[in-house]
mmCIF file of C-alpha atoms in Angstrom:
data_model
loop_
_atom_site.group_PDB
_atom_site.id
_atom_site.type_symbol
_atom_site.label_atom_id
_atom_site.label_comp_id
_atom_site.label_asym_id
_atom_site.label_seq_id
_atom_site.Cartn_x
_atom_site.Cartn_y
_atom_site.Cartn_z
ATOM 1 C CA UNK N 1092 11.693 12.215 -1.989
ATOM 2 C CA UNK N 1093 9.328 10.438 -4.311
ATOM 3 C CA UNK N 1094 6.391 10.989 -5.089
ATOM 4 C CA UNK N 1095 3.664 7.683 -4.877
ATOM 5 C CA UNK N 1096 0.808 6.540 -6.156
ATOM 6 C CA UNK N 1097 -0.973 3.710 -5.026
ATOM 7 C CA UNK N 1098 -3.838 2.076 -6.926
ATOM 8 C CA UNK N 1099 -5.929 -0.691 -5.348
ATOM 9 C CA UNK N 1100 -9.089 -2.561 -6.476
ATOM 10 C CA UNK N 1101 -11.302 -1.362 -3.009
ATOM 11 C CA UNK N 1102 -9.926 0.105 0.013
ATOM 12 C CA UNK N 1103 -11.680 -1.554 2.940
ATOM 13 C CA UNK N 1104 -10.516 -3.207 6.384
ATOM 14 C CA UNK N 1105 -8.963 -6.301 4.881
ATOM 15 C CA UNK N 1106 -5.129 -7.291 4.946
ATOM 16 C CA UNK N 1107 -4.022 -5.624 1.916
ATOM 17 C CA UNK N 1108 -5.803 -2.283 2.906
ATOM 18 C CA UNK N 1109 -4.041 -2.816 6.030
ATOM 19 C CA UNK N 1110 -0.524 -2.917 4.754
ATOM 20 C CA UNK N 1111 -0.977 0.727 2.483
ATOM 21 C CA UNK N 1112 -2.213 1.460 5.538
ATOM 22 C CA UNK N 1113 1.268 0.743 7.513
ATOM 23 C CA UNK N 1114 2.894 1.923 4.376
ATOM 24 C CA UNK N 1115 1.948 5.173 3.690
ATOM 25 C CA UNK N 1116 2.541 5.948 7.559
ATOM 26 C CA UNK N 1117 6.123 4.850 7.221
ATOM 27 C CA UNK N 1118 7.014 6.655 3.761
ATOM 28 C CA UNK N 1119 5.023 10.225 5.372
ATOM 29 C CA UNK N 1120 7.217 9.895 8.101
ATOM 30 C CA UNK N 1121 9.939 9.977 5.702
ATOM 31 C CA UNK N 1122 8.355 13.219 3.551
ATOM 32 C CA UNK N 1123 7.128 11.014 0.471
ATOM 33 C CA UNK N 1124 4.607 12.847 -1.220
ATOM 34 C CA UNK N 1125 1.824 10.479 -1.458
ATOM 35 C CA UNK N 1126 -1.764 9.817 -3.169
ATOM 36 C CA UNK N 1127 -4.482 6.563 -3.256
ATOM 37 C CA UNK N 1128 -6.474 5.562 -5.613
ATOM 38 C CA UNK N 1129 -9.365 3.165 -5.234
ATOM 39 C CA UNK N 1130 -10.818 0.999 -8.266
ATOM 40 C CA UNK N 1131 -14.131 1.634 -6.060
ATOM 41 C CA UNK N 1132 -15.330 3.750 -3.303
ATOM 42 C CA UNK N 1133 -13.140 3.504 -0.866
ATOM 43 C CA UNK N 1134 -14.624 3.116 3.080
ATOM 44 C CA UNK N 1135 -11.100 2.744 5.325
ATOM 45 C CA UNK N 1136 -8.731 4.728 6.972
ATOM 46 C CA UNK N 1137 -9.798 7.566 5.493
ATOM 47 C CA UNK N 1138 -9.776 9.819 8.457
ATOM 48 C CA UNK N 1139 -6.200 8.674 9.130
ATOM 49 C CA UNK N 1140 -5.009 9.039 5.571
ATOM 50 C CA UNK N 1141 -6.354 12.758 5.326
ATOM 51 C CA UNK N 1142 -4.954 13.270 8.692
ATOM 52 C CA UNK N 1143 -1.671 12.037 7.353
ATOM 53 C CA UNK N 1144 -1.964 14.357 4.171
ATOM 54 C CA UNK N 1145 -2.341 11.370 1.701
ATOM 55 C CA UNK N 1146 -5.006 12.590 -1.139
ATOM 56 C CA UNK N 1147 -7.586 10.141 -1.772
ATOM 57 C CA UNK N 1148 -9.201 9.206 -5.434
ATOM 58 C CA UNK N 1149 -11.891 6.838 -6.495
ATOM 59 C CA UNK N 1150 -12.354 5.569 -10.203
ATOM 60 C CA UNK N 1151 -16.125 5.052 -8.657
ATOM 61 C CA UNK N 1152 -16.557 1.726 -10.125
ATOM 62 C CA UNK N 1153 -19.046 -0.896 -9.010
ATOM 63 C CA UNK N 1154 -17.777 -4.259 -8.042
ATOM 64 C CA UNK N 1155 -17.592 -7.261 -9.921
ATOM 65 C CA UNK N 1156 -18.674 -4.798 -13.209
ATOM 66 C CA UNK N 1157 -15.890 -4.277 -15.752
ATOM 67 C CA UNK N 1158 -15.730 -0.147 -16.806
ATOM 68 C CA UNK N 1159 -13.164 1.104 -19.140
ATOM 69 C CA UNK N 1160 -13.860 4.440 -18.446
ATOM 70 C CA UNK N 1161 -11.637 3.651 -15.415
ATOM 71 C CA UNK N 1162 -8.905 3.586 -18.007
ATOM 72 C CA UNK N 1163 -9.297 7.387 -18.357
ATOM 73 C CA UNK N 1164 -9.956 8.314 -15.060
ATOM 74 C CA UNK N 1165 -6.551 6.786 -14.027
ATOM 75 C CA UNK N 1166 -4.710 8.329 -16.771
ATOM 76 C CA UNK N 1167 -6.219 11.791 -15.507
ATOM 77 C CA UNK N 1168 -5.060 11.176 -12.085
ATOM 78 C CA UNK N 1169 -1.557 10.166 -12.791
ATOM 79 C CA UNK N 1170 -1.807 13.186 -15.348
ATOM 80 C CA UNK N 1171 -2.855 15.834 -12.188
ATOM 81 C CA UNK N 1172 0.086 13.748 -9.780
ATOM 82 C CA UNK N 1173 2.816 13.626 -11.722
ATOM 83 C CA UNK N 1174 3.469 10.529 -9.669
ATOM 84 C CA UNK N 1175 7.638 9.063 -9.687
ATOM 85 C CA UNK N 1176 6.103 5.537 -8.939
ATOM 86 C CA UNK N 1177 2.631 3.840 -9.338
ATOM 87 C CA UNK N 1178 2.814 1.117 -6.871
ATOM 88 C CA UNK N 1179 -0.835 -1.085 -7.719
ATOM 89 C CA UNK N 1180 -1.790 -3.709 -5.254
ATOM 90 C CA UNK N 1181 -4.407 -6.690 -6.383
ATOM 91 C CA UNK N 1182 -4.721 -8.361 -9.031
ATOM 92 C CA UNK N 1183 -7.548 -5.687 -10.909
ATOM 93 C CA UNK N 1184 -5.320 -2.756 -10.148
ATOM 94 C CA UNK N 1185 -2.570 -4.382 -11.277
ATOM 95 C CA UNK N 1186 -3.275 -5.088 -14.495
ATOM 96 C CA UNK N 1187 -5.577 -1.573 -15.025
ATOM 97 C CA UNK N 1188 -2.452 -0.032 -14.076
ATOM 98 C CA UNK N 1189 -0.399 -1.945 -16.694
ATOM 99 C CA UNK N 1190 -3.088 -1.341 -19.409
ATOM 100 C CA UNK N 1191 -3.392 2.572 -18.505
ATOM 101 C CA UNK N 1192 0.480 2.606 -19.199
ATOM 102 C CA UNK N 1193 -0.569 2.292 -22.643
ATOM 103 C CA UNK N 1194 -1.866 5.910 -22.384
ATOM 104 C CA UNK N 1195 -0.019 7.726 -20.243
ATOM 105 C CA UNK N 1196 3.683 7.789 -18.957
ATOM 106 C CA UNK N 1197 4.878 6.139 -15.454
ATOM 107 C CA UNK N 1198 8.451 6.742 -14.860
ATOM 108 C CA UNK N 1199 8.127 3.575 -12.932
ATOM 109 C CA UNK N 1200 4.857 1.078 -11.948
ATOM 110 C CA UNK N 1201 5.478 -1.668 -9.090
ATOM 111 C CA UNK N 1202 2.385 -4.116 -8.952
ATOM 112 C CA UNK N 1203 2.095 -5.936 -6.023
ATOM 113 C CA UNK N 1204 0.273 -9.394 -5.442
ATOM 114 C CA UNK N 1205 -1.306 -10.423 -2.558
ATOM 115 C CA UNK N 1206 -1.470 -14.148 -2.527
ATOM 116 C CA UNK N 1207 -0.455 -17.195 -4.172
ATOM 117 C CA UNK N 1208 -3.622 -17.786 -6.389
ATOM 118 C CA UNK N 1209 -5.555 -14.747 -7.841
ATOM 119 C CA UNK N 1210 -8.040 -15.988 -9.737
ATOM 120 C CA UNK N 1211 -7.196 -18.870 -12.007
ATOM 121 C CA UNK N 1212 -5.520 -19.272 -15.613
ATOM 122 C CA UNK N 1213 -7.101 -16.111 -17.541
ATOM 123 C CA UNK N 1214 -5.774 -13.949 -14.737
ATOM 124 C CA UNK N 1215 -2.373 -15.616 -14.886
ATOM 125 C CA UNK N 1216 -2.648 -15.329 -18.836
ATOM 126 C CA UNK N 1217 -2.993 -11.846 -18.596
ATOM 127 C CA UNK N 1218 -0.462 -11.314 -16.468
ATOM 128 C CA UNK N 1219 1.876 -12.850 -18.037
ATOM 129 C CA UNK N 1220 0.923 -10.873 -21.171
ATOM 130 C CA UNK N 1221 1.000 -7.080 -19.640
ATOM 131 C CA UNK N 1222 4.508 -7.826 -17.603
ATOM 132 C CA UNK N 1223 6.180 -5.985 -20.027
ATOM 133 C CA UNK N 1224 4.119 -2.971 -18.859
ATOM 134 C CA UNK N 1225 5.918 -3.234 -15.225
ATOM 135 C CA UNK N 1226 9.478 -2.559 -14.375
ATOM 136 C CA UNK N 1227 8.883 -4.972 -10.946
ATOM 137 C CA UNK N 1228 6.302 -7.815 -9.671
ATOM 138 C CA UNK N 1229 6.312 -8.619 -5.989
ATOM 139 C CA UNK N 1230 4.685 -10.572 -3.875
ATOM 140 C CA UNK N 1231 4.126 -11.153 0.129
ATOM 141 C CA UNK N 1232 5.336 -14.681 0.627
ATOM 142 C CA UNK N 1233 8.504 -16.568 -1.265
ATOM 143 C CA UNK N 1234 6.066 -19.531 -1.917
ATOM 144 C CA UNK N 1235 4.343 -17.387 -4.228
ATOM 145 C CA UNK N 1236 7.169 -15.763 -6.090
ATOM 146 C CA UNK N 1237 8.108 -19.336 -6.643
ATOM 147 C CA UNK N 1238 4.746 -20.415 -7.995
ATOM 148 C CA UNK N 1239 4.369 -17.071 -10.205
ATOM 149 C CA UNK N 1240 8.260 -18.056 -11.768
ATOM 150 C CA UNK N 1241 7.147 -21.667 -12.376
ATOM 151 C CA UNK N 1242 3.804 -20.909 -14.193
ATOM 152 C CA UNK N 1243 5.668 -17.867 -16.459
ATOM 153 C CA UNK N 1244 3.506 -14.913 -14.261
ATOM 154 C CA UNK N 1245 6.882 -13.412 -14.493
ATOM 155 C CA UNK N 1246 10.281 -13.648 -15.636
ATOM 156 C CA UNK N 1247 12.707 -14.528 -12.411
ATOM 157 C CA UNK N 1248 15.077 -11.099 -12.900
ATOM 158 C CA UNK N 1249 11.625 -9.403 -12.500
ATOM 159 C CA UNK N 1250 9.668 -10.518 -9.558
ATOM 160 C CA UNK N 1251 10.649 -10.241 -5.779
ATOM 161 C CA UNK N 1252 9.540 -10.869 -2.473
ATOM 162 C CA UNK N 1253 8.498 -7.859 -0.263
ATOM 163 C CA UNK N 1254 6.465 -9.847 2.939
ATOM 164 C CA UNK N 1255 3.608 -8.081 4.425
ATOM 165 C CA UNK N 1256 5.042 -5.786 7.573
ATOM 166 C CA UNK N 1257 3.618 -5.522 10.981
ATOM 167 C CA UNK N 1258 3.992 -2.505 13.808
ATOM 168 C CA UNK N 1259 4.787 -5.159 16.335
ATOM 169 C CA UNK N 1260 4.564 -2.393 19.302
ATOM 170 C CA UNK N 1261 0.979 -2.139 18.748
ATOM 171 C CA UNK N 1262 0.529 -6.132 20.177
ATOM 172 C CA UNK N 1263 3.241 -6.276 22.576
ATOM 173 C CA UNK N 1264 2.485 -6.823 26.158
ATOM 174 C CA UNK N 1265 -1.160 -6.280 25.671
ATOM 175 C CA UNK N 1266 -2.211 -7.775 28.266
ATOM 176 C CA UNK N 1267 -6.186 -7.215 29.556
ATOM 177 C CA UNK N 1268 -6.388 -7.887 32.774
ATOM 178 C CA UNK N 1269 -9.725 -7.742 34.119
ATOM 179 C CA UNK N 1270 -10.497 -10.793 31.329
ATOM 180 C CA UNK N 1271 -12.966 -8.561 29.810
ATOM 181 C CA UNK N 1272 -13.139 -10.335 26.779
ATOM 182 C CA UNK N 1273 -14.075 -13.256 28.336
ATOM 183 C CA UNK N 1274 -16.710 -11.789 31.067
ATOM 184 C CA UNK N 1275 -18.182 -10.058 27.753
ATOM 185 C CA UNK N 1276 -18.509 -13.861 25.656
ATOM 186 C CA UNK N 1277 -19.146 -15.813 29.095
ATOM 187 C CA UNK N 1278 -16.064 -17.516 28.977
ATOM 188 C CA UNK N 1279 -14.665 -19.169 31.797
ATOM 189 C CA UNK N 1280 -10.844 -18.648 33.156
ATOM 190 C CA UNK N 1281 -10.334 -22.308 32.833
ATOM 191 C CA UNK N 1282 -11.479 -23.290 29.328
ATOM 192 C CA UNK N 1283 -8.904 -23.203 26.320
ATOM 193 C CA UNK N 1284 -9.637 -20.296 23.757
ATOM 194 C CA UNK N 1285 -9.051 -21.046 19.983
ATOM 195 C CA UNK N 1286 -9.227 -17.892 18.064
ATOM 196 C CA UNK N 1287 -9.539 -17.629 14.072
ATOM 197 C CA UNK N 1288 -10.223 -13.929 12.552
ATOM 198 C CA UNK N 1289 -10.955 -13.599 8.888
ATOM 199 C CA UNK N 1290 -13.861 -13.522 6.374
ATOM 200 C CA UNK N 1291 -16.759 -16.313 6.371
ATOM 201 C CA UNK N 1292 -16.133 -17.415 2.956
ATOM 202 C CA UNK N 1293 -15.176 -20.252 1.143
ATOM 203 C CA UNK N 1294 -11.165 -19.901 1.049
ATOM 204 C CA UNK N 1295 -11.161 -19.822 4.907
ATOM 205 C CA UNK N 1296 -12.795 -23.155 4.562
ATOM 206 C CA UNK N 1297 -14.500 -22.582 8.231
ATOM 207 C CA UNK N 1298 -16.483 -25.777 7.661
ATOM 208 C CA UNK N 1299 -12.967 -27.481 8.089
ATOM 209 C CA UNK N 1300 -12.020 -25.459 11.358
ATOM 210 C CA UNK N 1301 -15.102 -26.547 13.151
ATOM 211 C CA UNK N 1302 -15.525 -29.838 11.915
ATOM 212 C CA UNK N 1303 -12.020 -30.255 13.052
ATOM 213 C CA UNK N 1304 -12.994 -28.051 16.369
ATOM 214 C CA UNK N 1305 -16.269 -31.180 17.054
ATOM 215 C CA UNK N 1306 -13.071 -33.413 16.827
ATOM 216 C CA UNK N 1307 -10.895 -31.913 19.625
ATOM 217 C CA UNK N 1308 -14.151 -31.400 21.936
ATOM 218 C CA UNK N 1309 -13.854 -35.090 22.452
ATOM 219 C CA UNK N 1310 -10.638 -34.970 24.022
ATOM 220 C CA UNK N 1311 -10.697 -31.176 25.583
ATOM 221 C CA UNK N 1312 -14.056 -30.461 26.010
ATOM 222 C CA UNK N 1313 -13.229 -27.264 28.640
ATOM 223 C CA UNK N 1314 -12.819 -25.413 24.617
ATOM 224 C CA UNK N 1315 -14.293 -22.322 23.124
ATOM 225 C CA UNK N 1316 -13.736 -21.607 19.512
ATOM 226 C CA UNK N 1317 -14.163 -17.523 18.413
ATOM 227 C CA UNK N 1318 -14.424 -16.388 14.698
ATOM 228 C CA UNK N 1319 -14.195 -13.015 14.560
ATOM 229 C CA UNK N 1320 -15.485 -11.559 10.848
ATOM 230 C CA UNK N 1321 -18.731 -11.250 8.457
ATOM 231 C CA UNK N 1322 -19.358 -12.877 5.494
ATOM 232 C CA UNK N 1323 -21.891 -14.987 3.304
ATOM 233 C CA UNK N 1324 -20.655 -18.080 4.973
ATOM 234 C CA UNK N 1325 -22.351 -17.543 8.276
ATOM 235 C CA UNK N 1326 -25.884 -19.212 8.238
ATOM 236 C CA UNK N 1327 -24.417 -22.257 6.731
ATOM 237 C CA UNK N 1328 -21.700 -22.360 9.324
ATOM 238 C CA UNK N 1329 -23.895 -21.503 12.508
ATOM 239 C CA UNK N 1330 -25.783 -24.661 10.773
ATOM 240 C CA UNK N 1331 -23.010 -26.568 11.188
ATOM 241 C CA UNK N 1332 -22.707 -25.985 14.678
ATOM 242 C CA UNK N 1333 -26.294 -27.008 15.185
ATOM 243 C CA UNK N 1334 -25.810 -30.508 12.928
ATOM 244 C CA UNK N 1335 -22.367 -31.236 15.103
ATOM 245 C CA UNK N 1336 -24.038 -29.871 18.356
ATOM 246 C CA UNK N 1337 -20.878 -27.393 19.020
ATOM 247 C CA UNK N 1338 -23.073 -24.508 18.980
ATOM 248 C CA UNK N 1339 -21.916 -23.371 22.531
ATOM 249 C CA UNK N 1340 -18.592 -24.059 22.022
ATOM 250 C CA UNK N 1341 -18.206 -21.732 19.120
ATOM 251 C CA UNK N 1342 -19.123 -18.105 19.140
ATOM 252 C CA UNK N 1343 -19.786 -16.096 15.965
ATOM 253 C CA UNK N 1344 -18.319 -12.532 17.025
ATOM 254 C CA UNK N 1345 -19.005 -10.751 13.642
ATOM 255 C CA UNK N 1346 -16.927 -7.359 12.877
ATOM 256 C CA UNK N 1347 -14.491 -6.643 15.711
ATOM 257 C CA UNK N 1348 -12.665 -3.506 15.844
ATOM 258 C CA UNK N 1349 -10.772 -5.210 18.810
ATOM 259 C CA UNK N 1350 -8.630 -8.365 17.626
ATOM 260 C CA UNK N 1351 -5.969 -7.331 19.500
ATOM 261 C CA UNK N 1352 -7.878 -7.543 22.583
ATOM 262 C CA UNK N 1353 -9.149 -10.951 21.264
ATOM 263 C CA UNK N 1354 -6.006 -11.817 20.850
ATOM 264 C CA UNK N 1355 -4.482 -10.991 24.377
ATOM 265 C CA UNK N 1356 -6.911 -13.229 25.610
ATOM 266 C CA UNK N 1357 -6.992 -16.375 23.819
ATOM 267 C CA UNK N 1358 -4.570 -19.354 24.266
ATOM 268 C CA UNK N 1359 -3.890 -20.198 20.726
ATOM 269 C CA UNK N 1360 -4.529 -18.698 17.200
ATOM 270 C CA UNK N 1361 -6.007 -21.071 14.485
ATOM 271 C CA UNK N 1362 -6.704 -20.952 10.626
ATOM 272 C CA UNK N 1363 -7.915 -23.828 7.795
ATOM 273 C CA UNK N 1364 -7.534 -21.402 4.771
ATOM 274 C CA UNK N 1365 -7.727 -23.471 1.548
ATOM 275 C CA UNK N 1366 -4.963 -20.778 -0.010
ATOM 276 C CA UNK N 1367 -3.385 -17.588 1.526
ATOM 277 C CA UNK N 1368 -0.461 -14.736 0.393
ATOM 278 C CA UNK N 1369 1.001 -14.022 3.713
ATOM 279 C CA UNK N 1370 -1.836 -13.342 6.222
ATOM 280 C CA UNK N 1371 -1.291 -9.938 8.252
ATOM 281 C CA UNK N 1372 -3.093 -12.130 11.263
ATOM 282 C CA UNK N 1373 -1.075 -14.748 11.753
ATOM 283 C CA UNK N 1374 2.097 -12.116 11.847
ATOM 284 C CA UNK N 1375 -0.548 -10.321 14.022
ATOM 285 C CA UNK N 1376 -0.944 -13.462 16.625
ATOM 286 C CA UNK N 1377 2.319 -13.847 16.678
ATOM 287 C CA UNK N 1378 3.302 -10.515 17.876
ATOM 288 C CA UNK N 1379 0.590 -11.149 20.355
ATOM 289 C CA UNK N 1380 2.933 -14.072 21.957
ATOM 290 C CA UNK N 1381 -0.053 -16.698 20.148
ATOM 291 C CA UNK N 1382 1.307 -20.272 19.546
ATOM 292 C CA UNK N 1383 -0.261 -21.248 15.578
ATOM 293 C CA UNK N 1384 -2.100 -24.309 13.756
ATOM 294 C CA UNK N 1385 -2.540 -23.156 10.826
ATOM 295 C CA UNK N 1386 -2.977 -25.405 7.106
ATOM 296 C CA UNK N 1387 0.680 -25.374 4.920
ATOM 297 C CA UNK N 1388 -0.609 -22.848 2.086
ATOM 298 C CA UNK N 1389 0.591 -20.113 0.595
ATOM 299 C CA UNK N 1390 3.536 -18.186 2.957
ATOM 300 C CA UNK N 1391 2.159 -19.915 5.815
ATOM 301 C CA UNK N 1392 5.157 -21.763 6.879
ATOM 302 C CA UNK N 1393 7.178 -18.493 6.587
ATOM 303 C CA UNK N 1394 5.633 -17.563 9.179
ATOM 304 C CA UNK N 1395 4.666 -21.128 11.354
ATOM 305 C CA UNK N 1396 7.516 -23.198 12.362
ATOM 306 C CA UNK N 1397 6.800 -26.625 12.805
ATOM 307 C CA UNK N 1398 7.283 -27.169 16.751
ATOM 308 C CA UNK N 1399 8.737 -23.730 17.530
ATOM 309 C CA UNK N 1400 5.477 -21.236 17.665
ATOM 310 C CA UNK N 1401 3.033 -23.954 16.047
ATOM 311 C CA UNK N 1402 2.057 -26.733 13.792
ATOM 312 C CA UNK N 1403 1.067 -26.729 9.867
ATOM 313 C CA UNK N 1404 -1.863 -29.551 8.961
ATOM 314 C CA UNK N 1405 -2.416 -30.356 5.626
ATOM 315 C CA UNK N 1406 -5.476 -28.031 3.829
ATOM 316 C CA UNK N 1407 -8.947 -29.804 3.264
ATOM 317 C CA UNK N 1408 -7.938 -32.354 5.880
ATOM 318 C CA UNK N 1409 -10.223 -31.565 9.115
ATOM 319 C CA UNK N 1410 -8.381 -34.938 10.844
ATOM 320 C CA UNK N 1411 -4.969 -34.022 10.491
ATOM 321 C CA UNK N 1412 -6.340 -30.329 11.754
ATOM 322 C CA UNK N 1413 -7.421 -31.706 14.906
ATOM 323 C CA UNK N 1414 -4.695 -33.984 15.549
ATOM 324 C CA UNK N 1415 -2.613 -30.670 15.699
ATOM 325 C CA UNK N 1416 -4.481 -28.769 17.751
ATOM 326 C CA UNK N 1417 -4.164 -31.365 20.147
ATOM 327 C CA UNK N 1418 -0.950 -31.716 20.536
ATOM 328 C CA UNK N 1419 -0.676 -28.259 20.979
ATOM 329 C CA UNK N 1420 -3.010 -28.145 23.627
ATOM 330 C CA UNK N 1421 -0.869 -31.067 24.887
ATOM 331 C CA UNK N 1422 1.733 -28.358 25.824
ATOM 332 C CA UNK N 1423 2.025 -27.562 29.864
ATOM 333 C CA UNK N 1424 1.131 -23.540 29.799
ATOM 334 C CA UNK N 1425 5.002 -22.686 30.029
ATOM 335 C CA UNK N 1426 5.168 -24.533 26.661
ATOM 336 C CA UNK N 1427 2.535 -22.340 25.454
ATOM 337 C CA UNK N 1428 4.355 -19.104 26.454
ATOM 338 C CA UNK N 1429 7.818 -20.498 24.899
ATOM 339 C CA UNK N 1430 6.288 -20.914 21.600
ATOM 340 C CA UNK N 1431 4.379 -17.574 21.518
ATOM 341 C CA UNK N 1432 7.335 -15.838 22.897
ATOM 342 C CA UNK N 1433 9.841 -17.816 19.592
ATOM 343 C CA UNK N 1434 6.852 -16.335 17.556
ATOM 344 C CA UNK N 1435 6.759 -13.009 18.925
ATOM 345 C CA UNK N 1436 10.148 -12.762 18.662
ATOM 346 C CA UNK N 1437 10.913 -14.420 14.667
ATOM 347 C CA UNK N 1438 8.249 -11.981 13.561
ATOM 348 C CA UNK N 1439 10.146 -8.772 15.336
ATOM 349 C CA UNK N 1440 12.992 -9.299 13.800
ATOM 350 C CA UNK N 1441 11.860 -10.180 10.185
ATOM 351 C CA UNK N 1442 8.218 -8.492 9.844
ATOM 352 C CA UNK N 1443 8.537 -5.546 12.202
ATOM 353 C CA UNK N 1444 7.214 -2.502 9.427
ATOM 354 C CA UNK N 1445 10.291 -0.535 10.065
ATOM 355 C CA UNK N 1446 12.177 -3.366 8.241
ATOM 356 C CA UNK N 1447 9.629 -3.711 5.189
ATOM 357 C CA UNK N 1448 9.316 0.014 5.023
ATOM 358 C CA UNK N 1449 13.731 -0.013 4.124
ATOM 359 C CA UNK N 1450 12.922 -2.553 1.553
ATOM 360 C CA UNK N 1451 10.187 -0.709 -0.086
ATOM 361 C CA UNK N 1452 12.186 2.612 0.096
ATOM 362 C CA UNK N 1453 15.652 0.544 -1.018
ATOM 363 C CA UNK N 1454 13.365 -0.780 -4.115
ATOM 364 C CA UNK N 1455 11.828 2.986 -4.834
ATOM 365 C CA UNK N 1456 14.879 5.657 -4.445
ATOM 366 C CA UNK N 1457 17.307 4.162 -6.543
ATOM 367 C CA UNK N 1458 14.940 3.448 -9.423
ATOM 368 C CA UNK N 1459 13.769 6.708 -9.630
ATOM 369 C CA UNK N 1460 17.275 7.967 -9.368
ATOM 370 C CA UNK N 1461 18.647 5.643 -12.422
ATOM 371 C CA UNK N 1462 15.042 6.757 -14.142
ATOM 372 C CA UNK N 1463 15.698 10.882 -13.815
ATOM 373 C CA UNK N 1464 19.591 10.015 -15.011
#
């Protein structure tokens, strides 16, 4: 089997974390020899990786600092791996693993993006400059592979979509019971629970979300709105409550370790991102049986279908937000359950991590065959 090495910018509990995550569970399983390297210090799963025999490296950098010393601590890892495949995820360890190519051999190196915009025109420059460095671009959502062929990122023969992957047993019939989310946030059994999970920052444009949220208070006022996540966004947000008067309609949960059990309990998932990739949580809330209103960016709409598990509203448009989200709280509750069940069962069948874990492996073994021939 191959050997892999994975090289990320940080390793933290975000989406693409998450995915390595699923993906170096999947390829153990299957007696790939595997190592991970973080651009700096890494503070995930790193219980679970040792546990799973997965050897875990740090360039020790400091974020938002360029180092090229990082250049030479790569090379010495690959050097002490021998890796068969350097697999780099993000847009920094992508191109750090293109430009430590220059010093070391990689009988093959697979860089992954994560999203449909990462960073603006130098970063696109400079990707388009170092493909020749990579055998293989991917990326999670066909809307991005699309964008990345139309701006030149890379050549059409050498990028492909891989989608994001999701153990869809872990959400299935969840189901808590005794409501003790709700007891815990002093929600009643008869008011309608929005949920949105993700970082406070400026991409998830919150300020749309709630504004949008004042808007459907008007016509459903029995409504709670929970954001689950940290970021620098917060004070100006929990403002925003105050100035629209919706701060006891909308709860600021901070870090959860427990979105699944958020999600088991709330009526409908919802998300105003300005841009996305393909967001692990909204394959995540649909595998929870969640009906969607969600803005049409990025691989959105792979994963929302208009009228069958949800409703896309345009981005940076809090109006058209709202009008969504009421007519999906329009639905009678068997409505609700139809269009979380269509979900549940659209993402089994295309996301489940089983059937991303063949592609990877279909997209790894034969290359490193054709490369040892």
């Amino acid at each position: 089997m191959p050997r892999v090495l994975f090289l990320i910018t940080s390793f933290d509990y975000a989406g693409a974390e998450s995915q390595i995550m699923h993906l170096c569970r999947g390829l153990r399983s299957r007696n790939y020899e595997l190592a991970l390297v973080s651009m700096i210090q890494p503070v995930a799963y790193l219980d679970e990786l040792k546990e799973l025999g997965v050897e875990v490296y740090s360039l020790d950098m400091s974020k938002g600092i360029p180092d090229p010393r990082a250049i030479a601590r790569f090379r010495r890892l690959v050097i002490r791996f021998q890796p068969d495949v350097v697999h780099s995820h993000l847009v920094h360890a992508n191109l750090l693993a293109r430009i430590t190519r220059l010093f070391v051999r990689m009988p093959l190196l697979i860089c992954t993006a994560h999203n449909i915009n990462e960073g603006g025109r130098l970063r696109e420059l400079l990707y388009r400059l170092t493909d020749p460095l990579c055998e293989l671009t991917t990326n999670v959502s066909q809307e991005a592979v699309n964008r990345y062929i139309d701006i030149r990122v890379a050549p059409k023969h050498k990028i492909k979509l891989v989608p994001n992957g999701i153990v869809v047993d872990q959400f299935k019939g969840l189901i808590d019971c005794e409501g003790h989310v709700r007891q815990e946030l002093g929600i009643r059994s008869d008011e309608f629970v929005w949920l949105a999970v993700g970082r406070l920052a400026p991409v998830k444009d919150y300020e749309n979300m709630i504004t949008a949220f004042s808007r459907v208070l008007k016509q459903h006022p029995h409504s709670v709105l929970l954001i689950a996540g940290i970021g620098p966004d917060r004070e100006a947000l929990e403002q925003l409550c105050h100035t629209l008067q919706v701060q006891q309609q909308v709860k600021f949960l901070g870090l959860r370790r427990d979105i699944a059990s958020l999600m088991s309990e709330a009526d409908a998932y919802l998300m105003s991102s300005k841009w996305e990739g393909l967001p692990m949580v909204l394959l995540e809330a649909c595998a929870s049986g969640l009906p969607i209103v969600a803005t049409d960016v990025g691989g959105n709409k792979e994963v929302v279908h208009e009228g069958s598990n949800g409703y896309l509203a345009k981005p940076n448009d809090s109006q058209h937000l709202s009008d969504h989200m009421n007519a999906l709280m329009s639905h009678s509750p068997t409505a609700l359950r139809q269009m979380g069940e269509w979900g549940r069962n659209y993402v089994d069948q295309y996301f489940n991590m089983d059937v991303i874990i063949e592609q990877w492996t279909s997209i790894y073994e034969p290359r490193v065959v054709s490369q040892s021939s």
